[in-house]
Amino acid sequence: MREILGRRRRLLSWRMGRKPGRSTGQIGAALTFATAWRWPVLPGVGLDRRDGSRCACPDPDCVVPGAHPLDPGLLAATTDERMVRWWWTNRPGAPIVLATGGRAPCAVSLPVDAGVRALAALDEAGIRLGPVVATESRLYVLVAPYSLAQLGELLYAKDYVPGSLRFHGEGGYLALPPSGTGQGPVRWERAPLPGSAAPWVPGVEAVVDAVVDALTRTGVSAPEL
């Protein structure tokens, strides 16, 4: 009887387009971002099948190999479960790309060595941070959505802003874990707390103020990368 019920469940799963074993890994993470957290995502272009270090896009000098949209384009990013499931069912290894801005988080990024020291200084100062994404070369601190005008006013008020800081706001994108790219795996440096609700993220003002202050106080040289 249990075997019959198990077959019926598997058959129902296939009819609903939910293949057994497809709820973990890339597709599981993509569905969590899109449906539980309401972050619009889409598959990245991925890597060349013949050369796993090169981007599959036509640009031979691509600076973010595999970790950017191409087809579909960035405007296709969605929170629709059926679309997300279809994408990663057909491309299970595709990087997960977040379309930043709007109602989705934005990010502030800096080179990994400076970033690790800055995070330590922020912890010591008691500054609360949300999730932080890491690649082999950079750390990405997720922040609340901000406008270009808001960012412009913030930077204008600063006497000094390290040139290595990058801002991923409206119209931008960011690869999320557990994506694999030509620059190595994408992972959580600070993982979101488990649960169904979207993780809390700080405002961009607090992060930029704290990061600039931390880099200045610790004497960290943040090279252009």
Short mmCIF file of C-alpha atoms in Angstrom, two decimals, residues 115-189:
data_model
loop_
_atom_site.label_atom_id
_atom_site.label_comp_id
_atom_site.label_asym_id
_atom_site.label_seq_id
_atom_site.Cartn_x
_atom_site.Cartn_y
_atom_site.Cartn_z
CA GLY A 115 36.26 43.47 3.29
CA VAL A 116 37.26 40.86 5.87
CA ARG A 117 39.08 43.48 7.94
CA ALA A 118 36.20 45.92 7.58
CA LEU A 119 33.70 43.29 8.76
CA ALA A 120 35.86 42.59 11.81
CA ALA A 121 35.98 46.30 12.61
CA LEU A 122 32.20 46.60 12.17
CA ASP A 123 31.65 43.67 14.53
CA GLU A 124 33.92 45.28 17.11
CA ALA A 125 31.95 48.51 16.80
CA GLY A 126 28.65 46.67 17.24
CA ILE A 127 27.33 47.54 13.77
CA ARG A 128 24.52 45.16 12.75
CA LEU A 129 24.83 43.64 9.30
CA GLY A 130 22.58 41.38 7.26
CA PRO A 131 23.72 38.74 4.76
CA VAL A 132 27.11 39.15 3.10
CA VAL A 133 27.93 37.38 -0.19
CA ALA A 134 31.51 36.35 -0.98
CA THR A 135 33.48 35.45 -4.08
CA GLU A 136 37.21 34.81 -4.31
CA SER A 137 37.86 38.48 -5.01
CA ARG A 138 35.08 40.55 -3.37
CA LEU A 139 32.61 40.76 -0.49
CA TYR A 140 29.08 42.06 -1.13
CA VAL A 141 27.21 43.55 1.83
CA LEU A 142 23.48 43.43 1.12
CA VAL A 143 21.66 46.65 1.94
CA ALA A 144 18.13 48.01 1.69
CA PRO A 145 17.06 49.35 -1.72
CA TYR A 146 18.25 52.88 -2.47
CA SER A 147 17.87 55.38 -5.30
CA LEU A 148 20.66 56.92 -7.35
CA ALA A 149 19.77 60.32 -5.90
CA GLN A 150 20.07 58.94 -2.37
CA LEU A 151 23.45 57.39 -3.17
CA GLY A 152 24.67 60.59 -4.83
CA GLU A 153 23.84 62.69 -1.77
CA LEU A 154 25.52 60.17 0.49
CA LEU A 155 28.77 60.11 -1.48
CA TYR A 156 28.80 63.89 -1.97
CA ALA A 157 28.74 64.38 1.79
CA LYS A 158 31.84 62.23 2.26
CA ASP A 159 35.32 63.72 2.42
CA TYR A 160 36.74 60.40 1.25
CA VAL A 161 35.31 57.25 -0.32
CA PRO A 162 37.67 54.38 -1.29
CA GLY A 163 37.71 53.98 -5.05
CA SER A 164 37.47 50.20 -4.65
CA LEU A 165 33.94 50.44 -3.25
CA ARG A 166 31.29 49.43 -5.78
CA PHE A 167 27.57 49.97 -5.59
CA HIS A 168 25.00 47.55 -6.99
CA GLY A 169 21.72 49.43 -7.10
CA GLU A 170 18.71 49.91 -9.35
CA GLY A 171 19.30 48.22 -12.71
CA GLY A 172 22.22 46.19 -11.38
CA TYR A 173 22.71 42.54 -10.61
CA LEU A 174 24.55 40.21 -8.28
CA ALA A 175 25.23 36.45 -8.32
CA LEU A 176 23.90 34.64 -5.25
CA PRO A 177 24.98 31.39 -3.57
CA PRO A 178 25.38 28.58 -4.41
CA SER A 179 26.34 29.76 -7.89
CA GLY A 180 29.52 28.69 -9.64
CA THR A 181 31.28 31.24 -11.86
CA GLY A 182 34.54 31.70 -13.70
CA GLN A 183 35.83 33.49 -10.60
CA GLY A 184 35.05 30.52 -8.38
CA PRO A 185 32.08 29.62 -6.19
CA VAL A 186 29.73 32.22 -4.75
CA ARG A 187 29.07 31.62 -1.04
CA TRP A 188 27.72 33.28 2.09
CA GLU A 189 30.32 35.08 4.20
#
